[in-house]
Coordinates of C-alpha atoms in Angstrom, one line a residue:
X880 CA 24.2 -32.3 13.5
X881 CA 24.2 -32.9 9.6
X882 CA 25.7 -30.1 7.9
X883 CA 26.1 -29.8 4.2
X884 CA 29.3 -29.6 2.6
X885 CA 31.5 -26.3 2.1
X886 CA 31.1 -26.7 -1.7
X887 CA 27.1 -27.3 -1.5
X888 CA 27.3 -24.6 0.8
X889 CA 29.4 -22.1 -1.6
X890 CA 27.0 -23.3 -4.8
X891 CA 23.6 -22.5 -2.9
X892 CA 25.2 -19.0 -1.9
X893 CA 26.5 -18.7 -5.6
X894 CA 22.5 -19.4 -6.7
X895 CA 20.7 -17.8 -4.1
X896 CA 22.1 -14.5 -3.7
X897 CA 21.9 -13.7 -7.8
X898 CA 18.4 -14.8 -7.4
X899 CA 17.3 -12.3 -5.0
X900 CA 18.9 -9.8 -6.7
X901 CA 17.0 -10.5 -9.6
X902 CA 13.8 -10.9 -8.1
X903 CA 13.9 -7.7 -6.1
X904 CA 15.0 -5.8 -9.4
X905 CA 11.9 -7.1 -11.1
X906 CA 9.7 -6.0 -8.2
X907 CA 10.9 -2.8 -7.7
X908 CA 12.3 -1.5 -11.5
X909 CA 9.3 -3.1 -13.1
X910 CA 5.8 -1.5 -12.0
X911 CA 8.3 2.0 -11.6
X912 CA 9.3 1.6 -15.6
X913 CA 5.6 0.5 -16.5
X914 CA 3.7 3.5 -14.4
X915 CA 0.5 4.4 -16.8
X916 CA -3.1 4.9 -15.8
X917 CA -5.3 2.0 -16.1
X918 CA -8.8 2.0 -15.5
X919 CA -8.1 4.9 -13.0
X920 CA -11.6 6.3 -12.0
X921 CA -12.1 9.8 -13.4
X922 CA -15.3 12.2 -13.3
X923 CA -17.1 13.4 -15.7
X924 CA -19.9 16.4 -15.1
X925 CA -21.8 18.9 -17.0
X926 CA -24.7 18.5 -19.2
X927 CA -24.9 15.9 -21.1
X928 CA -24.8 17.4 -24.9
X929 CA -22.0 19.5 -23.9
X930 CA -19.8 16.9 -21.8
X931 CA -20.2 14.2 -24.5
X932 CA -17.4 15.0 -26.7
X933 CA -15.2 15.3 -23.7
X934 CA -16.1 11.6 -22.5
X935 CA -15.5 10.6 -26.1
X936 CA -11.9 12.0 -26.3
X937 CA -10.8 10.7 -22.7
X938 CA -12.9 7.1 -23.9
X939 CA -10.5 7.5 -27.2
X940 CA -7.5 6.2 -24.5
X941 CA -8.5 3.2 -24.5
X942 CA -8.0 1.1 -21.1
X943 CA -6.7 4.6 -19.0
X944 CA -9.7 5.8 -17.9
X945 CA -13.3 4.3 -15.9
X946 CA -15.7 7.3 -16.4
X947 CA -18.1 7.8 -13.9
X948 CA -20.8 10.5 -15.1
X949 CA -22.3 13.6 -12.6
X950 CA -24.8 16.1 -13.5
X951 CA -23.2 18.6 -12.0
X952 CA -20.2 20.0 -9.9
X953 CA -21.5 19.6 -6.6
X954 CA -22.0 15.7 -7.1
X955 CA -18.7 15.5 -8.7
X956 CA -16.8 17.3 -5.5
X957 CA -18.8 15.0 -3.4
X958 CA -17.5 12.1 -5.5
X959 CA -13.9 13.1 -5.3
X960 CA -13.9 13.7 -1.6
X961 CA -15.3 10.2 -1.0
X962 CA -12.6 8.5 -2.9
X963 CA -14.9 7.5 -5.6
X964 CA -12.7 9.1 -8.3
X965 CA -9.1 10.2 -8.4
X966 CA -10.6 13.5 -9.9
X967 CA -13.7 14.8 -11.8
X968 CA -13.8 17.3 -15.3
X969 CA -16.9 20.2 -15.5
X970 CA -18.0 21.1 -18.0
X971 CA -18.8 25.1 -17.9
X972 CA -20.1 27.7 -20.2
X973 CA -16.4 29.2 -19.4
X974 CA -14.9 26.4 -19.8
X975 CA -13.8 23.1 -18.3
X976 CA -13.0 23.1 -14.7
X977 CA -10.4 20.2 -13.5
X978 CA -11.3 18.8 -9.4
X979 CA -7.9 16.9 -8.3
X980 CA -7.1 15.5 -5.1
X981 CA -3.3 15.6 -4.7
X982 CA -4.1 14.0 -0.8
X983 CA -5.0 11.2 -3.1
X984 CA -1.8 11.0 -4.9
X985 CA 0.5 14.5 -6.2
X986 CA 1.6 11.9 -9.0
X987 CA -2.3 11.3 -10.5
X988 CA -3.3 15.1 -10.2
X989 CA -0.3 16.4 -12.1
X990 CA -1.4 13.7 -14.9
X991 CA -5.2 14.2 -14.7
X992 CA -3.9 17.9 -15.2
X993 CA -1.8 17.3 -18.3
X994 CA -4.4 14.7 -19.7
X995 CA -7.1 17.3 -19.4
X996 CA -5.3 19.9 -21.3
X997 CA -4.2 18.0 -23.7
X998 CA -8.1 17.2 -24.5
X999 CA -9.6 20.9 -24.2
X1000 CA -9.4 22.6 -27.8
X1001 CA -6.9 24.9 -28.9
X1002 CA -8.3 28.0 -29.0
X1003 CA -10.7 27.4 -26.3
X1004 CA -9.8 28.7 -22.2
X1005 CA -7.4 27.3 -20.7
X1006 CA -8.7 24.5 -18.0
X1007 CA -8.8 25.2 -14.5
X1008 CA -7.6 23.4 -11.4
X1009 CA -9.2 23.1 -8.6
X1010 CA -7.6 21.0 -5.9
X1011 CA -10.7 19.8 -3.3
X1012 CA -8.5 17.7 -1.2
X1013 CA -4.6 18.9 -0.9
X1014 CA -1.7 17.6 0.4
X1015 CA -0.2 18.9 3.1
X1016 CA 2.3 21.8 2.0
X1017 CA 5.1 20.1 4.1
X1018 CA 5.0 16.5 2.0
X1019 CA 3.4 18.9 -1.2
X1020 CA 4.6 16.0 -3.9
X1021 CA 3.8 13.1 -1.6
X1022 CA 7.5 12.1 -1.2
X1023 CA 7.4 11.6 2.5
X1024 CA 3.9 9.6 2.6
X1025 CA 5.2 7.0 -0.2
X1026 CA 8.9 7.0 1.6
X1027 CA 6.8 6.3 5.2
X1028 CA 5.9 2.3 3.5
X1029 CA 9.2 0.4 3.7
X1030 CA 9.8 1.8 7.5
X1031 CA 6.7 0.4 8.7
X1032 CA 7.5 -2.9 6.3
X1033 CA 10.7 -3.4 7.8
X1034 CA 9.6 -2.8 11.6
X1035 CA 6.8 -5.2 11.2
X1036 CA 8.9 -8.2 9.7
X1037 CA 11.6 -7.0 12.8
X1038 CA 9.3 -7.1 15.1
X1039 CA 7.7 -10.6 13.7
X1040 CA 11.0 -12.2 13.4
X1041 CA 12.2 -11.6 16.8
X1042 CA 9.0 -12.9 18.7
X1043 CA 10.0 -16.0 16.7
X1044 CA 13.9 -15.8 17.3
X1045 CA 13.1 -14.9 21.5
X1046 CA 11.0 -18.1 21.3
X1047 CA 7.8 -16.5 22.2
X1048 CA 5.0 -18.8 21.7
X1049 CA 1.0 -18.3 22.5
X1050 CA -0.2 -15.7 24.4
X1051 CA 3.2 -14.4 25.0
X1052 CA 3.9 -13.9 21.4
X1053 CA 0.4 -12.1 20.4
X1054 CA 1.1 -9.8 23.4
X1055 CA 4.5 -9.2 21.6
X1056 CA 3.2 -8.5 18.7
X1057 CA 0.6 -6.4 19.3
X1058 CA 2.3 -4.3 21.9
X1059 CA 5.4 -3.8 19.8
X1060 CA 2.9 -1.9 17.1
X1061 CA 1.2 -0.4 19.6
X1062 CA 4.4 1.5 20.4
X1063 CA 5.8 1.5 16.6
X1064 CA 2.3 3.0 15.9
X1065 CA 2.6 5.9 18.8
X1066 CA 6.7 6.7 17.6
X1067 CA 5.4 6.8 13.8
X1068 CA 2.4 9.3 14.7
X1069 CA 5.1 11.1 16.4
X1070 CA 7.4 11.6 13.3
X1071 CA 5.2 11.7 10.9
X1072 CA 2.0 13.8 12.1
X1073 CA 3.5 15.7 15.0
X1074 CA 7.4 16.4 13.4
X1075 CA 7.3 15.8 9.9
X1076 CA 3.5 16.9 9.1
X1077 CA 3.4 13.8 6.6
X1078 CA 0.2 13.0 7.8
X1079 CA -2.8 15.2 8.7
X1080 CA -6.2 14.2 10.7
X1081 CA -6.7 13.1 13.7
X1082 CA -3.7 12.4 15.6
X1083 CA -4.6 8.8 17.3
X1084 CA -6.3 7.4 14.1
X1085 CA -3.2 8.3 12.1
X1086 CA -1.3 6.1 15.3
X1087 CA -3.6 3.2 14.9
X1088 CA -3.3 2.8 11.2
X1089 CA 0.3 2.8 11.2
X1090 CA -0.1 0.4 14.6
X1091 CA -2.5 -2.3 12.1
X1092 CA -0.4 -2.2 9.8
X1093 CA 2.8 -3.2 11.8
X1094 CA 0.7 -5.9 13.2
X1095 CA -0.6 -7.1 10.3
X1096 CA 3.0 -7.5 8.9
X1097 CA 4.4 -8.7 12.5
X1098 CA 1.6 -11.2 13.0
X1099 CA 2.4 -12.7 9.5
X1100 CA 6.0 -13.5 9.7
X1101 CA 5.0 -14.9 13.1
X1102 CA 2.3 -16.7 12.1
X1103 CA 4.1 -18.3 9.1
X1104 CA 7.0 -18.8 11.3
X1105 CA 4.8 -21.1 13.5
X1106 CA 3.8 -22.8 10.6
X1107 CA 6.6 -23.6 8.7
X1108 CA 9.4 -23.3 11.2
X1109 CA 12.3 -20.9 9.8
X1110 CA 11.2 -20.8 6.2
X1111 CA 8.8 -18.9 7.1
X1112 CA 10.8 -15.6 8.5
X1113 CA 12.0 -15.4 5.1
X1114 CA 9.1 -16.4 3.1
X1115 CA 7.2 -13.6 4.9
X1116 CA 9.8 -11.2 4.4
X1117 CA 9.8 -11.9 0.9
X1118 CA 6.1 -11.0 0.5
X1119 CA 6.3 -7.7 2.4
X1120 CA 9.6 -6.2 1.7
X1121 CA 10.1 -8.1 -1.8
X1122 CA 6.8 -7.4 -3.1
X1123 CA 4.2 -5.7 -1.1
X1124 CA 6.0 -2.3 -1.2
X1125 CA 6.9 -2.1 -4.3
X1126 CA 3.4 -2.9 -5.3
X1127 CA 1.8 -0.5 -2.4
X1128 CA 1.3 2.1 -4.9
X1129 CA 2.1 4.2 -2.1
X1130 CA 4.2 6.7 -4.2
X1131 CA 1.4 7.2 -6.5
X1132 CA -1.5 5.4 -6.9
X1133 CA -2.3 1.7 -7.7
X1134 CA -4.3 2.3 -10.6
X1135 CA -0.8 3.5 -12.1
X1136 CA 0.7 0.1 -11.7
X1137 CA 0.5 -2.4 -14.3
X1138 CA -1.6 -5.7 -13.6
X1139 CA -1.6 -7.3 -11.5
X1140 CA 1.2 -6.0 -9.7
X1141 CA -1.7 -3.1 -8.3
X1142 CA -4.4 -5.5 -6.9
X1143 CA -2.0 -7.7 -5.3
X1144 CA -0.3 -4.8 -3.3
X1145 CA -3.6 -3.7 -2.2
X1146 CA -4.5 -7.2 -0.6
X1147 CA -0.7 -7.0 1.1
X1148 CA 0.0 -5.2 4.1
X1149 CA 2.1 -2.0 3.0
X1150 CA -0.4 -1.4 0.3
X1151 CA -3.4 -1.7 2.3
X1152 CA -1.9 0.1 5.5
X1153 CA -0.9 3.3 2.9
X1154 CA -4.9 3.6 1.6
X1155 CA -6.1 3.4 4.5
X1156 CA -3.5 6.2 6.2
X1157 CA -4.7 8.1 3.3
X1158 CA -8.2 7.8 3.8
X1159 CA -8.0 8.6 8.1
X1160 CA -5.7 11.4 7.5
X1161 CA -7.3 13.0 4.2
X1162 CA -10.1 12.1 3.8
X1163 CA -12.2 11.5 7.5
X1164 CA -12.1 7.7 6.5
X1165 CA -14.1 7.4 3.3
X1166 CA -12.8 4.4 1.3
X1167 CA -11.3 2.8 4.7
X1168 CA -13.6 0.1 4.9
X1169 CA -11.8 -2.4 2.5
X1170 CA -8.0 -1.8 3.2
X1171 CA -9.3 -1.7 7.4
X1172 CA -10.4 -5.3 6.4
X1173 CA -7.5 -6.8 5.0
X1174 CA -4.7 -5.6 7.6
X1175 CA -7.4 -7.0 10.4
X1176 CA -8.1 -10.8 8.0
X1177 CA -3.8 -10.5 8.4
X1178 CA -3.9 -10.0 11.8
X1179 CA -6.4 -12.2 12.3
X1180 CA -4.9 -15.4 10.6
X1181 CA -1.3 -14.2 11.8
X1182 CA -2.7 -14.2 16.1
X1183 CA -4.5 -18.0 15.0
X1184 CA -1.3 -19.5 13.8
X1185 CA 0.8 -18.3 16.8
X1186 CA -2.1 -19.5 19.1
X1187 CA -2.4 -22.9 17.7
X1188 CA 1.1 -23.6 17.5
X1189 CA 1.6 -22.3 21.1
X1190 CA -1.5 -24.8 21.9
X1191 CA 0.0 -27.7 20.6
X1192 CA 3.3 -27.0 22.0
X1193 CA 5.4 -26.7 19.5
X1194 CA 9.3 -25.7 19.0
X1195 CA 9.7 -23.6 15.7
X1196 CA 12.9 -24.8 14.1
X1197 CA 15.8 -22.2 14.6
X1198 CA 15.3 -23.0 18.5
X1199 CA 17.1 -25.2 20.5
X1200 CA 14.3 -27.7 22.9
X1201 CA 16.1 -28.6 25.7
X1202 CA 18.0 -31.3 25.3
X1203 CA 17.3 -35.0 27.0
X1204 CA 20.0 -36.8 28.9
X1205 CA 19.4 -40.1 29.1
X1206 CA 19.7 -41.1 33.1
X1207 CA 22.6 -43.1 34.4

């Protein structure tokens, strides 16, 4: 077998490994340095005459804010517990009155709540907060739930990797898959809902979630792997470890990252499996429907690969086929 020289060997290690290093500063120091709302969907409610001058003045920052307008308290609530907005100002005769959800993210409320007071005059009341949709008291500033990503990251692309390395192929490697996040999906519900009391709702939704989103991860490192031979372990890990948690938004929100560092993470696997974790165990599944979708079109397209390579037979690279003796 062809094997490349020590000092070709030495140089790529010299090249590579400063590389990575660099790449997985950028990922991780750069949205953390650059955190700032943007675009992040706020209410507004109250009559109109009197909540005008407040729209104005959150407006006056420009690009941190997408008001949505409610006529009154009740539909802003409503709005807030849907996942519509991050949080909704009312304007009242006593003042204004702040609706957070710090299930949604600890990180937005506390800025919704300085932003706010910042805006109300001087010598008016002073604004007060009303959180519709806490966190729970044991993870109270979200630390655990953001923490929870790069577990489930890692245990996917483990799990992915060594269906590939076993030489698994076909069926055998989709029921690997899948059973191997079944189980990482009934251990995590056990940490993190029944021990820690990261997670709240209903027990066995909270299991499946984390469960899709292992698969989704293991089924792409396995799918790519049947694709593109051993490349593709590492080219998957890249995407999941390298940049779809640091892009999750999981620690706050994704709103807070800059562009487009926010949408990509929500069309990667940590970043969709921690919205929709948030919306089963928060929020009784509103705003489920789109992250739901994208961890399935991974799992989807991850299962195809392995079945199609396993069709046609093939031997990933990285595993020895038997070898052929010629007879005589």
């Amino acid at each position: 077998m062809h094997t490349l020289p020590a000092a070709r060997r030495l140089l790529a290690v010299l090249v590579v490994v400063p590389l990575l290093a660099a790449l997985a500063l950028w990922a991780f120091a750069w949205p953390a340095t650059r955190t700032a709302p943007r675009d992040l969907p706020l209410g507004v409610a109250g009559p109109a005459v009197a909540a005008a001058p407040l729209e104005q003045r959150l407006a006056a920052h420009e690009g941190a804010f997408e008001i949505h307008r409610y006529a009154d308290e009740a539909g802003a609530r409503a709005a807030v517990q849907n996942r519509e907005v991050y949080g909704a100002v009312v304007v009242t005769p006593q003042g204004p009155r702040l609706l957070t959800a710090s299930a949604a993210s600890p990180l937005v409320a506390q800025l919704l709540t300085q932003a706010v007071a910042a805006q109300a005059p001087p010598a008016g009341p002073p604004v007060t907060v009303v959180d519709v949709v806490p966190a729970p008291a044991t993870d109270a500033r979200g630390a655990g739930f953001g923490a929870s990503v790069l577990p489930l990251a890692l245990a996917g692309v483990a799990a992915g990797a060594l269906v590939c390395l076993a030489g698994l192929r076909g069926g055998r490697a989709v029921a690997a898959v899948l059973g191997a996040a079944a189980l990482v999906g009934l251990t995590g519900a056990a940490l993190a809902h029944s021990w820690l009391g990261v997670i709240t709702g209903n027990w066995w939704a909270g299991a499946g979630v984390l469960a899709l989103t292992v698969a989704a991860v293991a089924a792409g490192v396995a799918g790519l792997h049947a694709l593109l031979g051993t490349p593709g372990i590492g080219l998957g890990a890249a995407l999941i470890v390298l940049l779809g948690n640091p892009f999750s938004g999981a620690a706050g929100a994704p709103q807070l990252l800059p562009e487009p560092a926010g949408l990509i993470g929500q069309w990667l696997p940590p970043g969709a499996g921690a919205s929709l974790l948030r919306s089963v165990s928060f929020f009784d599944g509103a705003g489920a429907a789109r992250p739901a979708l994208v961890l399935s079109l991974w799992v989807v397209l991850g299962v195809t690969a392995l079945v199609f390579a396993g069709r046609r037979g093939r031997v990933p690279s990285g595993i020895d086929a038997p070898a052929v003796v010629p007879a005589g």
